[in-house]
Each structure stands twice: as structure tokens, then as C-alpha cells.
């Protein structure tokens, strides 16, 4: 995996077509069966316990998020979507809020934002503007032929639905695969990358493989705090390591 700063993160993510792996549709079934076998061994006779984990919680553990951090993430992601679609951003906070206000599922969060104390609102607006400066350098408008999709939720039930692995994909590029892997995933984080980022990307790659039946050719995370792009060109070994990580994470949750 490489970590780099680039003026065009999207082009770096898509890479060169000749480096993309051939589709192996049997791989997905093998990975799913392996996970189910591992979870059967972990749970034993316990048929009651239910555990749900995401790439973040599998690699970092549970951690509460403040209203400000949730708001910042949602506002920055709104700006990311607009920039990838070619919109002009004139006032980051107002433009991002307009996007959230048009989404009824974000009504509770927009209510919290509008009811912040003036100083906290100004602080949030300044942070959003700073993150948008990074997005302006790192992102560009993408052609419709790349089929960009936003805010895609994956939920996989394993071991008789006792284990749920979930993920939110901020951006997905590429048409459905035929002979060659053709899909890339991009996550936007408003925090700095840490030592867990490679494993988090491996789990994201595994969950997409299990969801679609075909591995993505690349998974990346762009930090709007620093401008760094963590890029994983997915290999079979990464998916195997993803299985180990998912097993270890659920084991830790099950046994403490």
C-alpha cells in the first residue's frame, strides 16, 4: 500500500487498467465459507449473541462521536459529492448545509447544527472551509461514464445472522465487472490516517468482495485534514488478511 499526496486523488485511485486483476468469481464463495466456518468455531453452542462491526470498529474499537465531529464529517462529505459532480463551491458551510437540508434523513443533524452556539457554529464553519480547501486540491469532476455512486451501505449477515459486518462506502467508481475488476472505492475521513488504515482498507475490500461477488481493484481513503491518500491496490493476499482481521475483531468482541 502507498500513502501519498497528489493533486488528483481520483486519477491516482483509478490507476492504470492493465494492472487490474482478472475476475475470480469462485474467490468470493471461498472467503464467505471460510468466515462462516471461523465464526461457527468461535460461537460454539451460543446461538443468542448478536455482534455487529464495521471496518472502523474492527480496527479501532468502539468510540463515541461528538455532535461536532459527526456534523463536520457529514458537511465535508456533502462538499466531496458536490466537487466530484462538478458543482461550484462559493461558501463551503452554506453550500454543505444546503445539501444536508435537502436530505430528510439528515434533519436531526441539521437541527443540531443550526442550534449550535454562535461561537461553536463559527468554529465548525471554519473547520469545514479548511477541509474544503483540501478537497479542492485533491478532487476533480468525474465523467458520468465512471458511474460515481455515493453513500452506499453494505450489510452482510454471517453465521446465521449472529455476525453482521457493515460498511458505508462514501464513493464508488466503475461499471459492473466482466472479465477484469472494474470497481474502486473511496472513503473520505476528516481525521488523520493512523497505523490502522491499511487494515481498515483491507476489510473494506473484503466486504465489497462478499457483497458483489467480485473484488474491487482498489480501495482508498482520502484525509481532508491532511490531504494524504492511502491507496490499496487489492490483491488476494489483502482479502485473506481481511478475513483474519474480521475473525480477530469478532473474537475480541465475543470474549472481551
PDB file of C-alpha atoms in Angstrom:
ATOM      1  CA  UNK A   1       0.000   0.000   0.000  1.00  0.00           C
ATOM      2  CA  UNK A   2       1.197   3.505  -0.782  1.00  0.00           C
ATOM      3  CA  UNK A   3       0.429   6.741   1.030  1.00  0.00           C
ATOM      4  CA  UNK A   4       0.913   9.873  -0.994  1.00  0.00           C
ATOM      5  CA  UNK A   5      -0.210  13.438  -1.518  1.00  0.00           C
ATOM      6  CA  UNK A   6      -1.437  14.189  -5.000  1.00  0.00           C
ATOM      7  CA  UNK A   7      -3.298  16.976  -6.764  1.00  0.00           C
ATOM      8  CA  UNK A   8      -5.631  14.434  -8.329  1.00  0.00           C
ATOM      9  CA  UNK A   9      -6.593  11.675  -5.925  1.00  0.00           C
ATOM     10  CA  UNK A  10      -9.286  10.278  -8.226  1.00  0.00           C
ATOM     11  CA  UNK A  11      -6.888   9.609 -11.104  1.00  0.00           C
ATOM     12  CA  UNK A  12      -4.404   8.007  -8.731  1.00  0.00           C
ATOM     13  CA  UNK A  13      -7.187   5.802  -7.342  1.00  0.00           C
ATOM     14  CA  UNK A  14      -8.275   4.605 -10.777  1.00  0.00           C
ATOM     15  CA  UNK A  15      -4.683   3.851 -11.773  1.00  0.00           C
ATOM     16  CA  UNK A  16      -3.883   2.013 -14.983  1.00  0.00           C
ATOM     17  CA  UNK A  17      -6.268  -0.546 -16.438  1.00  0.00           C
ATOM     18  CA  UNK A  18      -3.596  -3.116 -17.281  1.00  0.00           C
ATOM     19  CA  UNK A  19      -2.775  -3.511 -13.573  1.00  0.00           C
ATOM     20  CA  UNK A  20      -6.293  -4.590 -12.603  1.00  0.00           C
ATOM     21  CA  UNK A  21      -6.767  -8.261 -11.658  1.00  0.00           C
ATOM     22  CA  UNK A  22      -8.898 -10.731 -13.585  1.00  0.00           C
ATOM     23  CA  UNK A  23     -12.238 -11.626 -12.041  1.00  0.00           C
ATOM     24  CA  UNK A  24     -12.244 -14.794  -9.926  1.00  0.00           C
ATOM     25  CA  UNK A  25     -15.867 -15.452  -9.018  1.00  0.00           C
ATOM     26  CA  UNK A  26     -15.027 -18.559  -7.014  1.00  0.00           C
ATOM     27  CA  UNK A  27     -12.930 -16.447  -4.654  1.00  0.00           C
ATOM     28  CA  UNK A  28     -15.921 -14.756  -3.029  1.00  0.00           C
ATOM     29  CA  UNK A  29     -17.656 -18.033  -2.184  1.00  0.00           C
ATOM     30  CA  UNK A  30     -14.484 -19.394  -0.652  1.00  0.00           C
ATOM     31  CA  UNK A  31     -13.961 -16.318   1.506  1.00  0.00           C
ATOM     32  CA  UNK A  32     -17.562 -16.349   2.749  1.00  0.00           C
ATOM     33  CA  UNK A  33     -17.415 -20.064   3.576  1.00  0.00           C
ATOM     34  CA  UNK A  34     -14.130 -19.555   5.410  1.00  0.00           C
ATOM     35  CA  UNK A  35     -15.585 -16.735   7.510  1.00  0.00           C
ATOM     36  CA  UNK A  36     -18.673 -18.752   8.377  1.00  0.00           C
ATOM     37  CA  UNK A  37     -16.537 -21.712   9.426  1.00  0.00           C
ATOM     38  CA  UNK A  38     -14.376 -19.493  11.631  1.00  0.00           C
ATOM     39  CA  UNK A  39     -17.421 -17.903  13.275  1.00  0.00           C
ATOM     40  CA  UNK A  40     -19.014 -21.308  13.859  1.00  0.00           C
ATOM     41  CA  UNK A  41     -15.867 -22.331  15.722  1.00  0.00           C
ATOM     42  CA  UNK A  42     -15.900 -19.101  17.747  1.00  0.00           C
ATOM     43  CA  UNK A  43     -19.555 -19.146  18.797  1.00  0.00           C
ATOM     44  CA  UNK A  44     -19.844 -22.851  19.537  1.00  0.00           C
ATOM     45  CA  UNK A  45     -23.228 -23.555  21.128  1.00  0.00           C
ATOM     46  CA  UNK A  46     -24.048 -19.853  21.587  1.00  0.00           C
ATOM     47  CA  UNK A  47     -26.982 -19.142  19.258  1.00  0.00           C
ATOM     48  CA  UNK A  48     -28.208 -15.994  21.013  1.00  0.00           C
ATOM     49  CA  UNK A  49     -25.385 -13.443  20.861  1.00  0.00           C
ATOM     50  CA  UNK A  50     -25.511 -10.892  18.039  1.00  0.00           C
ATOM     51  CA  UNK A  51     -22.444  -8.811  17.116  1.00  0.00           C
ATOM     52  CA  UNK A  52     -22.263  -6.007  14.558  1.00  0.00           C
ATOM     53  CA  UNK A  53     -18.994  -4.424  13.461  1.00  0.00           C
ATOM     54  CA  UNK A  54     -17.707  -2.037  10.790  1.00  0.00           C
ATOM     55  CA  UNK A  55     -14.205  -1.616   9.301  1.00  0.00           C
ATOM     56  CA  UNK A  56     -13.610   1.185  11.810  1.00  0.00           C
ATOM     57  CA  UNK A  57     -14.764  -0.693  14.907  1.00  0.00           C
ATOM     58  CA  UNK A  58     -12.939  -3.859  13.831  1.00  0.00           C
ATOM     59  CA  UNK A  59      -9.647  -1.963  13.666  1.00  0.00           C
ATOM     60  CA  UNK A  60     -10.105   0.788  16.275  1.00  0.00           C
ATOM     61  CA  UNK A  61     -12.717  -0.497  18.703  1.00  0.00           C
ATOM     62  CA  UNK A  62     -15.857   1.337  19.730  1.00  0.00           C
ATOM     63  CA  UNK A  63     -15.563   5.080  20.175  1.00  0.00           C
ATOM     64  CA  UNK A  64     -18.207   7.752  20.772  1.00  0.00           C
ATOM     65  CA  UNK A  65     -18.515  10.609  18.292  1.00  0.00           C
ATOM     66  CA  UNK A  66     -19.451  14.126  19.292  1.00  0.00           C
ATOM     67  CA  UNK A  67     -22.118  16.126  17.522  1.00  0.00           C
ATOM     68  CA  UNK A  68     -19.430  18.418  16.132  1.00  0.00           C
ATOM     69  CA  UNK A  69     -17.394  15.569  14.655  1.00  0.00           C
ATOM     70  CA  UNK A  70     -20.500  13.966  13.137  1.00  0.00           C
ATOM     71  CA  UNK A  71     -21.562  17.310  11.701  1.00  0.00           C
ATOM     72  CA  UNK A  72     -18.111  18.006  10.304  1.00  0.00           C
ATOM     73  CA  UNK A  73     -17.983  14.610   8.599  1.00  0.00           C
ATOM     74  CA  UNK A  74     -21.437  14.996   7.051  1.00  0.00           C
ATOM     75  CA  UNK A  75     -20.729  18.540   5.835  1.00  0.00           C
ATOM     76  CA  UNK A  76     -17.368  17.588   4.334  1.00  0.00           C
ATOM     77  CA  UNK A  77     -18.880  14.567   2.595  1.00  0.00           C
ATOM     78  CA  UNK A  78     -21.575  16.812   1.120  1.00  0.00           C
ATOM     79  CA  UNK A  79     -18.845  19.025  -0.327  1.00  0.00           C
ATOM     80  CA  UNK A  80     -16.964  15.992  -1.639  1.00  0.00           C
ATOM     81  CA  UNK A  81     -20.057  14.832  -3.506  1.00  0.00           C
ATOM     82  CA  UNK A  82     -20.599  18.270  -4.995  1.00  0.00           C
ATOM     83  CA  UNK A  83     -16.986  18.591  -6.156  1.00  0.00           C
ATOM     84  CA  UNK A  84     -16.978  15.173  -7.799  1.00  0.00           C
ATOM     85  CA  UNK A  85     -20.180  16.118  -9.635  1.00  0.00           C
ATOM     86  CA  UNK A  86     -18.644  19.372 -10.888  1.00  0.00           C
ATOM     87  CA  UNK A  87     -20.537  21.855  -8.710  1.00  0.00           C
ATOM     88  CA  UNK A  88     -19.063  25.258  -7.893  1.00  0.00           C
ATOM     89  CA  UNK A  89     -18.477  25.831  -4.179  1.00  0.00           C
ATOM     90  CA  UNK A  90     -18.684  29.502  -3.168  1.00  0.00           C
ATOM     91  CA  UNK A  91     -19.339  29.289   0.568  1.00  0.00           C
ATOM     92  CA  UNK A  92     -18.424  25.845   1.960  1.00  0.00           C
ATOM     93  CA  UNK A  93     -20.554  25.938   5.106  1.00  0.00           C
ATOM     94  CA  UNK A  94     -23.677  27.303   3.423  1.00  0.00           C
ATOM     95  CA  UNK A  95     -23.310  25.047   0.380  1.00  0.00           C
ATOM     96  CA  UNK A  96     -22.794  21.945   2.515  1.00  0.00           C
ATOM     97  CA  UNK A  97     -25.699  22.802   4.801  1.00  0.00           C
ATOM     98  CA  UNK A  98     -27.962  23.240   1.781  1.00  0.00           C
ATOM     99  CA  UNK A  99     -27.128  19.699   0.712  1.00  0.00           C
ATOM    100  CA  UNK A 100     -27.881  18.287   4.173  1.00  0.00           C
ATOM    101  CA  UNK A 101     -31.123  20.261   4.432  1.00  0.00           C
ATOM    102  CA  UNK A 102     -32.364  18.652   1.207  1.00  0.00           C
ATOM    103  CA  UNK A 103     -31.955  15.176   2.754  1.00  0.00           C
ATOM    104  CA  UNK A 104     -34.759  14.306   5.170  1.00  0.00           C
ATOM    105  CA  UNK A 105     -32.625  11.637   6.819  1.00  0.00           C
ATOM    106  CA  UNK A 106     -30.256  14.392   7.954  1.00  0.00           C
ATOM    107  CA  UNK A 107     -32.978  16.508   9.594  1.00  0.00           C
ATOM    108  CA  UNK A 108     -31.921  15.713  13.198  1.00  0.00           C
ATOM    109  CA  UNK A 109     -28.288  16.580  12.432  1.00  0.00           C
ATOM    110  CA  UNK A 110     -29.116  19.822  10.620  1.00  0.00           C
ATOM    111  CA  UNK A 111     -31.296  20.784  13.582  1.00  0.00           C
ATOM    112  CA  UNK A 112     -28.316  20.247  15.912  1.00  0.00           C
ATOM    113  CA  UNK A 113     -26.066  22.309  13.636  1.00  0.00           C
ATOM    114  CA  UNK A 114     -28.478  25.233  13.439  1.00  0.00           C
ATOM    115  CA  UNK A 115     -28.836  25.222  17.212  1.00  0.00           C
ATOM    116  CA  UNK A 116     -25.130  25.381  17.987  1.00  0.00           C
ATOM    117  CA  UNK A 117     -23.961  28.357  19.970  1.00  0.00           C
ATOM    118  CA  UNK A 118     -22.635  31.104  17.652  1.00  0.00           C
ATOM    119  CA  UNK A 119     -19.006  30.528  18.624  1.00  0.00           C
ATOM    120  CA  UNK A 120     -19.246  26.786  18.067  1.00  0.00           C
ATOM    121  CA  UNK A 121     -21.052  27.316  14.759  1.00  0.00           C
ATOM    122  CA  UNK A 122     -18.300  29.701  13.613  1.00  0.00           C
ATOM    123  CA  UNK A 123     -15.656  27.191  14.646  1.00  0.00           C
ATOM    124  CA  UNK A 124     -17.395  24.434  12.711  1.00  0.00           C
ATOM    125  CA  UNK A 125     -17.745  26.666   9.642  1.00  0.00           C
ATOM    126  CA  UNK A 126     -14.031  27.494   9.754  1.00  0.00           C
ATOM    127  CA  UNK A 127     -13.135  23.797  10.025  1.00  0.00           C
ATOM    128  CA  UNK A 128     -15.396  22.907   7.102  1.00  0.00           C
ATOM    129  CA  UNK A 129     -13.819  25.635   4.966  1.00  0.00           C
ATOM    130  CA  UNK A 130     -10.334  24.331   5.790  1.00  0.00           C
ATOM    131  CA  UNK A 131     -11.286  20.789   4.842  1.00  0.00           C
ATOM    132  CA  UNK A 132     -12.859  22.035   1.619  1.00  0.00           C
ATOM    133  CA  UNK A 133      -9.561  23.673   0.638  1.00  0.00           C
ATOM    134  CA  UNK A 134      -8.023  20.202   0.735  1.00  0.00           C
ATOM    135  CA  UNK A 135     -10.898  18.716  -1.274  1.00  0.00           C
ATOM    136  CA  UNK A 136     -10.485  21.434  -3.896  1.00  0.00           C
ATOM    137  CA  UNK A 137      -6.861  20.370  -4.375  1.00  0.00           C
ATOM    138  CA  UNK A 138      -7.479  16.625  -4.291  1.00  0.00           C
ATOM    139  CA  UNK A 139     -10.730  16.094  -6.172  1.00  0.00           C
ATOM    140  CA  UNK A 140     -11.971  16.917  -9.634  1.00  0.00           C
ATOM    141  CA  UNK A 141     -15.172  16.479 -11.550  1.00  0.00           C
ATOM    142  CA  UNK A 142     -15.539  12.902 -12.811  1.00  0.00           C
ATOM    143  CA  UNK A 143     -17.190  11.877 -16.085  1.00  0.00           C
ATOM    144  CA  UNK A 144     -20.583  10.218 -15.908  1.00  0.00           C
ATOM    145  CA  UNK A 145     -19.138   7.145 -17.669  1.00  0.00           C
ATOM    146  CA  UNK A 146     -17.312   6.342 -14.433  1.00  0.00           C
ATOM    147  CA  UNK A 147     -20.733   5.863 -12.790  1.00  0.00           C
ATOM    148  CA  UNK A 148     -19.956   7.541  -9.455  1.00  0.00           C
ATOM    149  CA  UNK A 149     -22.243   6.337  -6.657  1.00  0.00           C
ATOM    150  CA  UNK A 150     -22.398   7.899  -3.210  1.00  0.00           C
ATOM    151  CA  UNK A 151     -23.241   6.777   0.337  1.00  0.00           C
ATOM    152  CA  UNK A 152     -23.637   3.061  -0.344  1.00  0.00           C
ATOM    153  CA  UNK A 153     -24.341   0.906   2.689  1.00  0.00           C
ATOM    154  CA  UNK A 154     -23.215  -2.720   2.874  1.00  0.00           C
ATOM    155  CA  UNK A 155     -24.607  -5.098   5.481  1.00  0.00           C
ATOM    156  CA  UNK A 156     -23.530  -8.737   5.463  1.00  0.00           C
ATOM    157  CA  UNK A 157     -25.120 -11.363   7.698  1.00  0.00           C
ATOM    158  CA  UNK A 158     -22.876 -14.314   8.572  1.00  0.00           C
ATOM    159  CA  UNK A 159     -23.124 -17.396  10.793  1.00  0.00           C
ATOM    160  CA  UNK A 160     -26.903 -17.478  10.839  1.00  0.00           C
ATOM    161  CA  UNK A 161     -27.115 -13.690  11.214  1.00  0.00           C
ATOM    162  CA  UNK A 162     -25.242 -13.735  14.525  1.00  0.00           C
ATOM    163  CA  UNK A 163     -22.486 -11.668  12.925  1.00  0.00           C
ATOM    164  CA  UNK A 164     -23.246  -8.517  10.964  1.00  0.00           C
ATOM    165  CA  UNK A 165     -20.451  -6.761   9.069  1.00  0.00           C
ATOM    166  CA  UNK A 166     -21.437  -3.311   7.870  1.00  0.00           C
ATOM    167  CA  UNK A 167     -19.740  -0.552   5.931  1.00  0.00           C
ATOM    168  CA  UNK A 168     -20.613   2.796   4.398  1.00  0.00           C
ATOM    169  CA  UNK A 169     -18.863   3.449   1.086  1.00  0.00           C
ATOM    170  CA  UNK A 170     -18.581   7.191   0.511  1.00  0.00           C
ATOM    171  CA  UNK A 171     -17.873   6.926  -3.221  1.00  0.00           C
ATOM    172  CA  UNK A 172     -17.787   4.019  -5.672  1.00  0.00           C
ATOM    173  CA  UNK A 173     -16.481   4.316  -9.228  1.00  0.00           C
ATOM    174  CA  UNK A 174     -16.697   1.976 -12.182  1.00  0.00           C
ATOM    175  CA  UNK A 175     -19.197  -0.205 -14.067  1.00  0.00           C
ATOM    176  CA  UNK A 176     -20.105  -3.755 -13.044  1.00  0.00           C
ATOM    177  CA  UNK A 177     -17.135  -6.045 -13.738  1.00  0.00           C
ATOM    178  CA  UNK A 178     -16.961  -8.558 -16.576  1.00  0.00           C
ATOM    179  CA  UNK A 179     -13.560 -10.139 -17.141  1.00  0.00           C
ATOM    180  CA  UNK A 180     -11.464  -7.546 -15.276  1.00  0.00           C
ATOM    181  CA  UNK A 181     -12.103  -5.960 -11.863  1.00  0.00           C
ATOM    182  CA  UNK A 182     -13.622  -2.557 -12.611  1.00  0.00           C
ATOM    183  CA  UNK A 183     -14.772  -1.011  -9.310  1.00  0.00           C
ATOM    184  CA  UNK A 184     -12.840   1.285  -6.974  1.00  0.00           C
ATOM    185  CA  UNK A 185     -13.919   2.571  -3.554  1.00  0.00           C
ATOM    186  CA  UNK A 186     -13.085   5.904  -1.927  1.00  0.00           C
ATOM    187  CA  UNK A 187     -13.597   6.778   1.727  1.00  0.00           C
ATOM    188  CA  UNK A 188     -13.358  10.370   2.952  1.00  0.00           C
ATOM    189  CA  UNK A 189     -12.151  10.878   6.503  1.00  0.00           C
ATOM    190  CA  UNK A 190     -11.916  14.183   8.338  1.00  0.00           C
ATOM    191  CA  UNK A 191      -9.256  12.785  10.666  1.00  0.00           C
ATOM    192  CA  UNK A 192      -5.618  11.972  10.018  1.00  0.00           C
ATOM    193  CA  UNK A 193      -4.627   8.495   8.881  1.00  0.00           C
ATOM    194  CA  UNK A 194      -3.146   6.259  11.550  1.00  0.00           C
ATOM    195  CA  UNK A 195      -1.364   2.904  11.667  1.00  0.00           C
ATOM    196  CA  UNK A 196      -4.676   1.056  11.262  1.00  0.00           C
ATOM    197  CA  UNK A 197      -5.521   2.464   7.828  1.00  0.00           C
ATOM    198  CA  UNK A 198      -4.093  -0.442   5.800  1.00  0.00           C
ATOM    199  CA  UNK A 199      -6.140  -2.987   7.742  1.00  0.00           C
ATOM    200  CA  UNK A 200      -9.254  -0.837   7.523  1.00  0.00           C
ATOM    201  CA  UNK A 201      -8.892  -0.724   3.724  1.00  0.00           C
ATOM    202  CA  UNK A 202      -8.373  -4.491   3.586  1.00  0.00           C
ATOM    203  CA  UNK A 203     -11.628  -5.042   5.457  1.00  0.00           C
ATOM    204  CA  UNK A 204     -13.440  -2.625   3.153  1.00  0.00           C
ATOM    205  CA  UNK A 205     -12.106  -4.538   0.157  1.00  0.00           C
ATOM    206  CA  UNK A 206     -13.246  -7.849   1.671  1.00  0.00           C
ATOM    207  CA  UNK A 207     -16.768  -6.597   2.427  1.00  0.00           C
ATOM    208  CA  UNK A 208     -17.186  -5.286  -1.118  1.00  0.00           C
ATOM    209  CA  UNK A 209     -15.975  -8.637  -2.466  1.00  0.00           C
ATOM    210  CA  UNK A 210     -18.511 -10.500  -0.328  1.00  0.00           C
ATOM    211  CA  UNK A 211     -21.275  -8.050  -1.271  1.00  0.00           C
ATOM    212  CA  UNK A 212     -20.775  -8.047  -5.039  1.00  0.00           C
ATOM    213  CA  UNK A 213     -19.073 -11.363  -5.662  1.00  0.00           C
ATOM    214  CA  UNK A 214     -16.061  -9.641  -7.254  1.00  0.00           C
ATOM    215  CA  UNK A 215     -13.144  -7.885  -5.597  1.00  0.00           C
ATOM    216  CA  UNK A 216     -12.577  -4.151  -6.187  1.00  0.00           C
ATOM    217  CA  UNK A 217      -9.315  -3.344  -7.940  1.00  0.00           C
ATOM    218  CA  UNK A 218      -8.529  -0.534  -5.491  1.00  0.00           C
ATOM    219  CA  UNK A 219      -9.714   0.932  -2.200  1.00  0.00           C
ATOM    220  CA  UNK A 220      -8.547   4.290  -0.879  1.00  0.00           C
ATOM    221  CA  UNK A 221      -9.037   6.741   1.953  1.00  0.00           C
ATOM    222  CA  UNK A 222      -8.574  10.478   1.477  1.00  0.00           C
ATOM    223  CA  UNK A 223      -7.927  12.570   4.582  1.00  0.00           C
ATOM    224  CA  UNK A 224      -9.480  16.006   4.210  1.00  0.00           C
ATOM    225  CA  UNK A 225      -7.473  17.018   7.284  1.00  0.00           C
ATOM    226  CA  UNK A 226      -4.055  16.473   5.695  1.00  0.00           C
ATOM    227  CA  UNK A 227      -4.590  15.748   2.004  1.00  0.00           C
ATOM    228  CA  UNK A 228      -2.954  12.323   2.239  1.00  0.00           C
ATOM    229  CA  UNK A 229      -4.346   9.482   0.153  1.00  0.00           C
ATOM    230  CA  UNK A 230      -3.972   5.943   1.490  1.00  0.00           C
ATOM    231  CA  UNK A 231      -4.294   3.668  -1.533  1.00  0.00           C
ATOM    232  CA  UNK A 232      -4.566  -0.116  -1.586  1.00  0.00           C
ATOM    233  CA  UNK A 233      -4.356  -1.921  -4.926  1.00  0.00           C
ATOM    234  CA  UNK A 234      -6.268  -5.009  -3.872  1.00  0.00           C
ATOM    235  CA  UNK A 235      -4.587  -8.401  -4.128  1.00  0.00           C
ATOM    236  CA  UNK A 236      -5.862 -11.798  -2.995  1.00  0.00           C
ATOM    237  CA  UNK A 237      -3.476 -11.636  -0.039  1.00  0.00           C
ATOM    238  CA  UNK A 238      -5.241  -8.475   1.161  1.00  0.00           C
ATOM    239  CA  UNK A 239      -8.590 -10.269   1.147  1.00  0.00           C
ATOM    240  CA  UNK A 240      -7.099 -13.195   3.068  1.00  0.00           C
ATOM    241  CA  UNK A 241      -5.728 -10.765   5.653  1.00  0.00           C
ATOM    242  CA  UNK A 242      -9.169  -9.139   5.751  1.00  0.00           C
ATOM    243  CA  UNK A 243     -10.671 -12.465   6.804  1.00  0.00           C
ATOM    244  CA  UNK A 244      -8.123 -12.786   9.610  1.00  0.00           C
ATOM    245  CA  UNK A 245      -8.938  -9.255  10.774  1.00  0.00           C
ATOM    246  CA  UNK A 246     -12.697  -9.896  10.761  1.00  0.00           C
ATOM    247  CA  UNK A 247     -12.251 -13.102  12.729  1.00  0.00           C
ATOM    248  CA  UNK A 248      -9.941 -11.447  15.265  1.00  0.00           C
ATOM    249  CA  UNK A 249     -12.309  -8.480  15.681  1.00  0.00           C
ATOM    250  CA  UNK A 250     -15.358 -10.626  16.334  1.00  0.00           C
ATOM    251  CA  UNK A 251     -13.352 -12.871  18.680  1.00  0.00           C
ATOM    252  CA  UNK A 252     -12.334  -9.819  20.689  1.00  0.00           C
ATOM    253  CA  UNK A 253     -15.938  -8.643  20.861  1.00  0.00           C
ATOM    254  CA  UNK A 254     -17.196 -12.080  21.860  1.00  0.00           C
ATOM    255  CA  UNK A 255     -14.637 -12.808  24.553  1.00  0.00           C
ATOM    256  CA  UNK A 256     -13.585  -9.302  25.565  1.00  0.00           C
TER     257      UNK A 256
END
